Amino acid sequence: MTSSSPAAPWSDDLTACAELVERGDVPRFRATMAAPVSARPALFALYAFNIEVSRAPWVTQEPMIAEMRLQWWRDALEEIGKGEGIRRHEVVTPLSHYLTPEGAGVLDGLIEARRWDIWKEPFEDDAHFRRYLDATSAGLLRAGAGMLGGDLPEAVAADAGFALGLAAWFRAIPELENAQRMPLPDGRESTVRDLADEALTRLAAARAQRGAVGKAAAPLLSLAPEAAMVLKLARKEPARVKHAALDPAPLAARLGLLRASLGRW
């Protein structure tokens, strides 16, 4: 079933997806609850999938087991893409009601990029890091737009995806370093500042095309105001990245989400 098909009724599976997002990705849970009711099932299914895949490399110390977990999700996406033999699962089942075959291919690329998380080798270079952000962040926007049935220009997906992805990545750096990962090809504060500045420029470019984004796809960009706050903090004080000090003030984050829900992401 694709996004053009009638939406499935709310189910226990969707409740499980919502609970998973509430526990594992609080910002996206808040953003989804601020979205139109009609958009919430697809968003909860998409974000629950993202949590399951992002966790897969971290739930075991055995790389081959982690590879097998990711392959399980790739196989599930292949079934959804073909529209047949779809396995019964509390996330896969509702995802299959909304994900398009094209979106399944995009999310397969997201999983492939996540294989980096299994191993402790650094990114090959800056280009590799950027491909990772594009697949894991912009890819989620591309697939989500198909699920919601809304227009999302590729330039907006790429630019907003970079900004959203980098903001989230900056906030994850202390945890990644504690796990003996090297999260940035170049971790100097000057590089962090430059990346944040680039992301803010690209987010501004995405916002300049706000009118080209379909109303149905707009909820995917609801966290843009919060990402901008994170990136501004990182640009002003790059040392905050290493010290897990990038969380915006709660009131500011809520106001940003309110503006986004009114179309001013």
Coordinates of N, CA, C and O in Angstrom, one line a residue, residues 42-185:
A42 N 1.5 8.0 9.8 CA 2.7 7.8 8.9 C 3.9 8.3 9.6 O 5.0 7.6 9.5
L43 N 3.8 9.4 10.3 CA 5.0 9.9 11.0 C 5.5 9.0 12.1 O 6.7 8.7 12.3
F44 N 4.5 8.5 12.9 CA 4.9 7.6 14.0 C 5.6 6.3 13.4 O 6.5 5.8 13.9
A45 N 5.0 5.8 12.3 CA 5.6 4.6 11.7 C 7.0 4.9 11.2 O 7.9 4.1 11.4
L46 N 7.2 6.0 10.5 CA 8.5 6.4 10.0 C 9.5 6.5 11.1 O 10.6 6.0 11.0
Y47 N 9.1 7.3 12.1 CA 10.1 7.6 13.2 C 10.4 6.3 14.0 O 11.5 6.2 14.6
A48 N 9.4 5.5 14.2 CA 9.6 4.2 14.9 C 10.6 3.4 14.1 O 11.5 2.7 14.7
F49 N 10.5 3.3 12.8 CA 11.4 2.6 12.0 C 12.8 3.2 12.2 O 13.8 2.5 12.3
N50 N 12.9 4.5 12.2 CA 14.2 5.2 12.3 C 14.9 4.8 13.6 O 16.1 4.6 13.7
I51 N 14.1 4.7 14.7 CA 14.6 4.4 16.0 C 15.1 2.9 16.0 O 16.3 2.6 16.5
E52 N 14.3 2.0 15.4 CA 14.7 0.6 15.4 C 16.0 0.4 14.6 O 16.9 -0.3 15.1
V53 N 16.2 1.1 13.5 CA 17.4 1.0 12.7 C 18.6 1.6 13.4 O 19.7 1.1 13.4
S54 N 18.4 2.8 13.9 CA 19.5 3.5 14.6 C 20.0 2.8 15.8 O 21.2 2.8 16.1
R55 N 19.1 2.0 16.4 CA 19.5 1.2 17.6 C 20.2 -0.1 17.2 O 21.1 -0.6 18.0
A56 N 19.9 -0.6 16.1 CA 20.4 -2.0 15.8 C 21.9 -2.1 15.9 O 22.3 -3.2 16.4
P57 N 22.7 -1.2 15.5 CA 24.2 -1.4 15.6 C 24.7 -1.3 17.1 O 25.8 -1.7 17.3
W58 N 23.8 -0.8 18.0 CA 24.3 -0.6 19.3 C 23.8 -1.6 20.4 O 24.3 -1.5 21.5
V59 N 23.0 -2.5 20.0 CA 22.4 -3.4 21.0 C 23.2 -4.6 21.2 O 22.9 -5.5 22.0
T60 N 24.3 -4.7 20.5 CA 25.2 -5.9 20.6 C 26.7 -5.4 20.4 O 26.9 -4.5 19.7
Q61 N 27.6 -6.2 21.0 CA 29.0 -5.9 20.8 C 29.6 -6.7 19.6 O 30.7 -6.6 19.3
E62 N 28.7 -7.6 19.1 CA 29.1 -8.5 18.0 C 28.8 -7.8 16.6 O 27.6 -7.7 16.3
P63 N 29.7 -7.4 15.9 CA 29.4 -6.7 14.6 C 28.6 -7.6 13.7 O 27.7 -7.0 13.0
M64 N 28.8 -8.9 13.6 CA 28.1 -9.7 12.7 C 26.6 -9.8 13.1 O 25.7 -9.8 12.2
I65 N 26.3 -9.8 14.4 CA 24.9 -9.8 14.8 C 24.3 -8.4 14.4 O 23.1 -8.4 14.0
A66 N 25.0 -7.3 14.6 CA 24.5 -6.0 14.2 C 24.2 -6.0 12.7 O 23.2 -5.5 12.3
E67 N 25.1 -6.6 11.9 CA 24.9 -6.6 10.5 C 23.6 -7.4 10.2 O 22.8 -7.0 9.3
M68 N 23.4 -8.5 10.9 CA 22.2 -9.3 10.7 C 20.9 -8.5 11.0 O 19.9 -8.7 10.3
R69 N 21.0 -7.8 12.1 CA 19.8 -6.9 12.5 C 19.5 -5.9 11.4 O 18.3 -5.7 11.1
L70 N 20.5 -5.3 10.9 CA 20.3 -4.3 9.8 C 19.7 -5.0 8.6 O 18.9 -4.5 7.8
Q71 N 20.3 -6.2 8.3 CA 19.8 -6.9 7.1 C 18.3 -7.3 7.2 O 17.6 -7.4 6.2
W72 N 17.9 -7.6 8.5 CA 16.5 -7.9 8.7 C 15.6 -6.8 8.2 O 14.6 -7.0 7.6
W73 N 16.0 -5.6 8.6 CA 15.2 -4.4 8.1 C 15.3 -4.2 6.7 O 14.4 -3.7 6.0
R74 N 16.5 -4.5 6.1 CA 16.6 -4.3 4.6 C 15.7 -5.3 3.9 O 15.0 -5.0 2.9
D75 N 15.6 -6.5 4.4 CA 14.7 -7.5 3.9 C 13.2 -7.1 4.0 O 12.4 -7.2 3.1
A76 N 12.9 -6.5 5.2 CA 11.5 -6.0 5.4 C 11.2 -4.9 4.4 O 10.1 -4.8 3.8
L77 N 12.1 -4.0 4.1 CA 11.9 -2.9 3.1 C 11.8 -3.5 1.7 O 10.9 -3.0 0.9
E78 N 12.5 -4.5 1.4 CA 12.4 -5.1 0.1 C 11.0 -5.7 -0.1 O 10.4 -5.6 -1.2
E79 N 10.4 -6.3 0.9 CA 9.1 -6.8 0.9 C 8.1 -5.7 0.7 O 7.1 -5.9 -0.1
I80 N 8.3 -4.6 1.4 CA 7.3 -3.5 1.2 C 7.4 -2.9 -0.2 O 6.4 -2.6 -0.8
G81 N 8.7 -2.8 -0.7 CA 8.9 -2.3 -2.0 C 8.2 -3.1 -3.1 O 7.6 -2.6 -4.0
K82 N 8.2 -4.5 -2.9 CA 7.6 -5.4 -3.8 C 6.1 -5.5 -3.6 O 5.3 -5.9 -4.5
G83 N 5.6 -5.1 -2.4 CA 4.2 -5.2 -2.1 C 3.7 -6.6 -1.8 O 2.5 -6.9 -2.0
E84 N 4.6 -7.5 -1.4 CA 4.2 -8.9 -1.2 C 5.1 -9.5 -0.2 O 6.2 -9.2 0.0
G85 N 4.5 -10.5 0.5 CA 5.2 -11.2 1.6 C 5.7 -10.4 2.7 O 6.7 -10.7 3.4
I86 N 4.9 -9.3 3.0 CA 5.3 -8.4 4.1 C 5.2 -9.1 5.4 O 4.1 -9.5 5.8
R87 N 6.3 -9.1 6.2 CA 6.3 -9.7 7.5 C 5.4 -9.0 8.5 O 5.2 -7.8 8.4
R88 N 4.9 -9.7 9.4 CA 4.1 -9.1 10.5 C 5.0 -8.6 11.6 O 5.8 -9.4 12.2
H89 N 4.9 -7.3 11.9 CA 5.7 -6.7 12.9 C 5.1 -5.4 13.3 O 4.5 -4.7 12.5
E90 N 5.2 -5.0 14.6 CA 4.5 -3.8 15.0 C 5.0 -2.5 14.4 O 4.3 -1.5 14.4
V91 N 6.2 -2.5 13.8 CA 6.6 -1.3 13.0 C 6.5 -1.6 11.5 O 6.0 -0.7 10.8
V92 N 6.9 -2.7 11.1 CA 6.9 -3.0 9.6 C 5.5 -2.9 9.1 O 5.2 -2.4 8.0
T93 N 4.5 -3.5 9.9 CA 3.1 -3.6 9.4 C 2.6 -2.2 9.1 O 2.1 -1.9 8.0
P94 N 2.6 -1.3 10.1 CA 2.0 0.1 9.8 C 2.9 0.8 8.8 O 2.3 1.6 8.0
L95 N 4.2 0.6 8.8 CA 5.0 1.3 7.8 C 4.6 0.9 6.4 O 4.6 1.7 5.5
S96 N 4.2 -0.4 6.2 CA 3.9 -0.8 4.9 C 2.6 -0.2 4.4 O 2.4 -0.2 3.2
H97 N 1.8 0.4 5.2 CA 0.5 1.0 4.8 C 0.8 2.4 4.2 O 0.0 3.0 3.5
Y98 N 2.0 3.0 4.4 CA 2.3 4.3 4.0 C 3.5 4.5 3.1 O 3.6 5.4 2.3
L99 N 4.4 3.6 3.2 CA 5.7 3.7 2.5 C 5.5 3.4 1.1 O 5.0 2.3 0.7
T100 N 6.0 4.2 0.2 CA 6.0 3.9 -1.3 C 7.2 3.0 -1.6 O 8.2 3.0 -0.9
P101 N 7.1 2.4 -2.8 CA 8.2 1.6 -3.3 C 9.5 2.5 -3.4 O 10.6 2.0 -3.0
E102 N 9.3 3.7 -3.9 CA 10.5 4.6 -4.0 C 11.0 4.9 -2.6 O 12.3 4.9 -2.4
G103 N 10.1 5.1 -1.6 CA 10.6 5.4 -0.3 C 11.3 4.2 0.4 O 12.2 4.4 1.1
A104 N 10.8 3.0 0.0 CA 11.5 1.8 0.5 C 13.0 1.8 0.1 O 13.9 1.5 0.8
G105 N 13.2 2.2 -1.2 CA 14.6 2.3 -1.7 C 15.4 3.3 -1.0 O 16.6 3.1 -0.7
V106 N 14.8 4.5 -0.7 CA 15.5 5.6 0.0 C 15.9 5.1 1.4 O 17.0 5.3 1.9
L107 N 14.9 4.4 2.1 CA 15.2 4.0 3.5 C 16.2 2.8 3.5 O 17.0 2.6 4.5
D108 N 16.3 2.1 2.4 CA 17.4 1.1 2.3 C 18.7 1.7 2.3 O 19.7 1.3 2.9
G109 N 18.8 2.9 1.6 CA 20.1 3.7 1.6 C 20.4 4.2 3.0 O 21.6 4.3 3.4
L110 N 19.4 4.5 3.8 CA 19.6 4.9 5.2 C 20.2 3.8 6.0 O 21.1 4.0 6.7
I111 N 19.7 2.6 5.8 CA 20.2 1.4 6.5 C 21.6 1.2 6.1 O 22.5 0.9 7.0
E112 N 21.9 1.3 4.8 CA 23.3 1.0 4.4 C 24.3 2.0 5.0 O 25.4 1.7 5.4
A113 N 23.8 3.3 5.1 CA 24.7 4.3 5.8 C 24.9 4.0 7.2 O 26.0 4.2 7.8
R114 N 23.9 3.4 7.9 CA 24.0 3.1 9.3 C 25.0 2.0 9.6 O 25.3 1.8 10.8
R115 N 25.4 1.3 8.6 CA 26.4 0.3 8.8 C 27.7 0.9 9.4 O 28.5 0.2 10.1
W116 N 27.9 2.2 9.2 CA 29.1 2.9 9.8 C 29.0 2.8 11.3 O 30.1 2.7 11.9
D117 N 27.8 2.8 11.8 CA 27.7 2.8 13.3 C 28.2 1.5 14.0 O 28.5 1.5 15.1
I118 N 28.3 0.4 13.2 CA 28.7 -0.9 13.7 C 30.1 -0.9 14.1 O 30.5 -1.4 15.1
W119 N 30.9 -0.2 13.3 CA 32.4 -0.3 13.4 C 33.0 0.9 14.0 O 32.3 1.9 14.1
K120 N 34.2 0.8 14.4 CA 34.8 1.9 15.1 C 35.8 2.7 14.2 O 36.5 3.7 14.7
E121 N 35.8 2.4 13.0 CA 36.7 3.2 12.0 C 36.0 4.6 11.9 O 34.8 4.8 11.9
P122 N 36.9 5.6 11.7 CA 36.4 6.9 11.4 C 35.8 7.1 10.0 O 35.9 6.2 9.2
F123 N 35.1 8.2 9.8 CA 34.7 8.4 8.4 C 35.9 8.5 7.5 O 36.9 9.0 7.9
E124 N 35.7 8.1 6.3 CA 36.9 8.1 5.4 C 37.4 9.5 5.1 O 38.6 9.8 5.0
D125 N 36.4 10.4 5.0 CA 36.8 11.8 4.7 C 35.5 12.7 4.9 O 34.4 12.1 5.3
D126 N 35.6 14.0 4.6 CA 34.4 14.9 4.8 C 33.3 14.4 3.9 O 32.1 14.5 4.3
A127 N 33.6 14.0 2.7 CA 32.6 13.6 1.7 C 31.8 12.4 2.3 O 30.5 12.3 2.1
H128 N 32.5 11.5 2.9 CA 31.8 10.3 3.5 C 30.8 10.8 4.6 O 29.7 10.3 4.7
F129 N 31.3 11.7 5.5 CA 30.5 12.2 6.5 C 29.2 12.9 6.0 O 28.1 12.7 6.5
R130 N 29.4 13.6 4.9 CA 28.2 14.3 4.3 C 27.3 13.3 3.7 O 26.0 13.5 3.7
R131 N 27.8 12.3 3.1 CA 26.9 11.2 2.5 C 26.1 10.6 3.6 O 24.9 10.2 3.4
Y132 N 26.7 10.3 4.7 CA 26.1 9.7 5.9 C 24.9 10.6 6.3 O 23.8 10.1 6.6
L133 N 25.2 11.9 6.5 CA 24.1 12.8 7.0 C 23.0 12.9 5.9 O 21.8 12.9 6.3
D134 N 23.3 12.9 4.7 CA 22.3 13.0 3.6 C 21.4 11.7 3.7 O 20.2 11.8 3.6
A135 N 22.0 10.6 3.8 CA 21.2 9.3 3.8 C 20.4 9.2 5.0 O 19.2 8.7 4.9
T136 N 20.9 9.5 6.2 CA 20.2 9.3 7.4 C 19.2 10.4 7.8 O 18.3 10.2 8.5
S137 N 19.5 11.6 7.3 CA 18.6 12.7 7.7 C 17.7 13.2 6.5 O 16.5 13.2 6.6
A138 N 18.4 13.6 5.4 CA 17.6 14.0 4.2 C 16.8 12.8 3.7 O 15.7 13.0 3.2
G139 N 17.4 11.6 3.8 CA 16.7 10.4 3.3 C 15.4 10.2 4.0 O 14.4 9.8 3.4
L140 N 15.4 10.5 5.3 CA 14.1 10.4 6.1 C 13.1 11.4 5.6 O 11.9 11.1 5.6
L141 N 13.5 12.6 5.3 CA 12.6 13.6 4.7 C 12.0 13.1 3.4 O 10.8 13.3 3.1
R142 N 12.9 12.6 2.5 CA 12.4 12.2 1.2 C 11.4 11.1 1.3 O 10.4 11.1 0.6
A143 N 11.7 10.1 2.1 CA 10.8 9.0 2.3 C 9.5 9.4 2.9 O 8.4 9.1 2.5
G144 N 9.6 10.3 3.9 CA 8.4 10.8 4.6 C 7.5 11.6 3.7 O 6.3 11.6 3.8
A145 N 8.1 12.4 2.8 CA 7.3 13.2 1.9 C 6.4 12.3 1.0 O 5.2 12.5 0.8
G146 N 7.0 11.1 0.6 CA 6.2 10.2 -0.2 C 5.1 9.6 0.7 O 4.0 9.3 0.2
M147 N 5.4 9.3 1.9 CA 4.4 8.7 2.8 C 3.2 9.6 3.1 O 2.1 9.2 3.2
L148 N 3.5 10.9 3.2 CA 2.5 11.9 3.5 C 1.8 12.5 2.3 O 0.8 13.1 2.4
G149 N 2.4 12.2 1.1 CA 1.8 12.6 -0.1 C 1.9 14.1 -0.3 O 1.0 14.8 -0.9
G150 N 3.0 14.7 0.1 CA 3.3 16.1 0.0 C 4.5 16.4 -0.9 O 5.5 15.6 -0.9
D151 N 4.5 17.5 -1.6 CA 5.6 17.9 -2.4 C 6.8 18.4 -1.5 O 6.6 19.2 -0.5
L152 N 8.0 17.9 -1.8 CA 9.2 18.4 -1.0 C 10.3 18.5 -2.1 O 10.9 17.5 -2.5
P153 N 10.6 19.7 -2.5 CA 11.6 19.8 -3.5 C 13.0 19.2 -3.0 O 13.3 19.3 -1.9
E154 N 13.7 18.6 -4.0 CA 14.9 18.0 -3.6 C 15.9 18.9 -2.9 O 16.6 18.5 -2.0
A155 N 16.0 20.1 -3.4 CA 16.9 21.1 -2.8 C 16.5 21.4 -1.3 O 17.4 21.5 -0.4
V156 N 15.2 21.4 -1.0 CA 14.8 21.6 0.4 C 15.2 20.4 1.2 O 15.7 20.5 2.3
A157 N 14.9 19.2 0.7 CA 15.2 18.0 1.4 C 16.7 17.9 1.7 O 17.1 17.6 2.8
A158 N 17.5 18.2 0.7 CA 19.0 18.2 0.9 C 19.5 19.2 1.9 O 20.3 18.9 2.8
D159 N 19.0 20.4 1.8 CA 19.5 21.5 2.6 C 19.0 21.4 4.1 O 19.7 21.5 5.0
A160 N 17.7 21.2 4.2 CA 17.1 21.0 5.5 C 17.6 19.7 6.2 O 17.8 19.7 7.4
G161 N 17.8 18.7 5.4 CA 18.3 17.4 5.9 C 19.7 17.6 6.5 O 20.0 17.0 7.5
F162 N 20.5 18.3 5.8 CA 21.9 18.6 6.3 C 21.8 19.3 7.6 O 22.5 19.0 8.6
A163 N 21.0 20.4 7.7 CA 20.9 21.1 8.9 C 20.3 20.3 10.1 O 20.8 20.3 11.2
L164 N 19.2 19.6 9.8 CA 18.6 18.8 10.9 C 19.5 17.7 11.3 O 19.6 17.4 12.5
G165 N 20.2 17.1 10.4 CA 21.0 16.0 10.7 C 22.3 16.4 11.5 O 22.7 15.8 12.4
L166 N 22.9 17.5 11.1 CA 24.0 18.0 11.7 C 23.7 18.5 13.2 O 24.5 18.2 14.1
A167 N 22.6 19.1 13.4 CA 22.2 19.5 14.7 C 22.0 18.3 15.6 O 22.5 18.3 16.8
A168 N 21.4 17.3 15.1 CA 21.2 16.1 15.9 C 22.5 15.4 16.1 O 22.8 14.8 17.2
W169 N 23.4 15.4 15.1 CA 24.7 14.8 15.3 C 25.6 15.5 16.3 O 26.2 14.8 17.1
F170 N 25.6 16.8 16.3 CA 26.3 17.5 17.3 C 25.9 17.1 18.7 O 26.7 17.0 19.6
R171 N 24.6 17.0 18.9 CA 24.1 16.7 20.2 C 24.4 15.2 20.6 O 24.5 14.9 21.8
A172 N 24.7 14.4 19.6 CA 25.1 13.0 19.9 C 26.6 12.8 20.1 O 27.0 11.7 20.6
I173 N 27.4 13.8 19.8 CA 28.8 13.6 19.8 C 29.4 13.1 21.2 O 30.2 12.2 21.2
P174 N 29.0 13.7 22.3 CA 29.6 13.1 23.6 C 29.3 11.6 23.8 O 30.2 10.9 24.2
E175 N 28.1 11.2 23.4 CA 27.8 9.8 23.6 C 28.6 8.9 22.6 O 29.1 7.8 22.9
L176 N 28.7 9.4 21.4 CA 29.5 8.7 20.4 C 31.0 8.6 20.8 O 31.6 7.5 20.7
E177 N 31.5 9.7 21.4 CA 32.9 9.6 21.8 C 33.1 8.7 23.0 O 34.1 8.0 23.1
N178 N 32.1 8.6 23.9 CA 32.2 7.7 25.0 C 32.2 6.3 24.5 O 32.7 5.4 25.2
A179 N 31.6 6.0 23.3 CA 31.5 4.7 22.7 C 32.7 4.4 21.8 O 32.7 3.5 21.1
Q180 N 33.8 5.3 22.0 CA 35.0 5.1 21.2 C 34.8 5.3 19.7 O 35.6 4.7 18.9
R181 N 33.8 6.1 19.3 CA 33.7 6.5 17.9 C 34.4 7.8 17.7 O 34.6 8.6 18.6
M182 N 34.7 8.0 16.4 CA 35.2 9.3 16.0 C 34.1 10.0 15.1 O 34.1 9.8 13.9
P183 N 33.3 10.8 15.7 CA 32.1 11.3 15.0 C 32.3 12.3 13.9 O 31.4 12.5 13.1
L184 N 33.5 13.0 13.9 CA 33.7 14.0 12.9 C 35.1 13.7 12.2 O 36.1 13.4 12.9
P185 N 35.2 13.9 10.9 CA 36.5 13.8 10.3 C 37.5 14.7 10.8 O 38.7 14.4 10.8

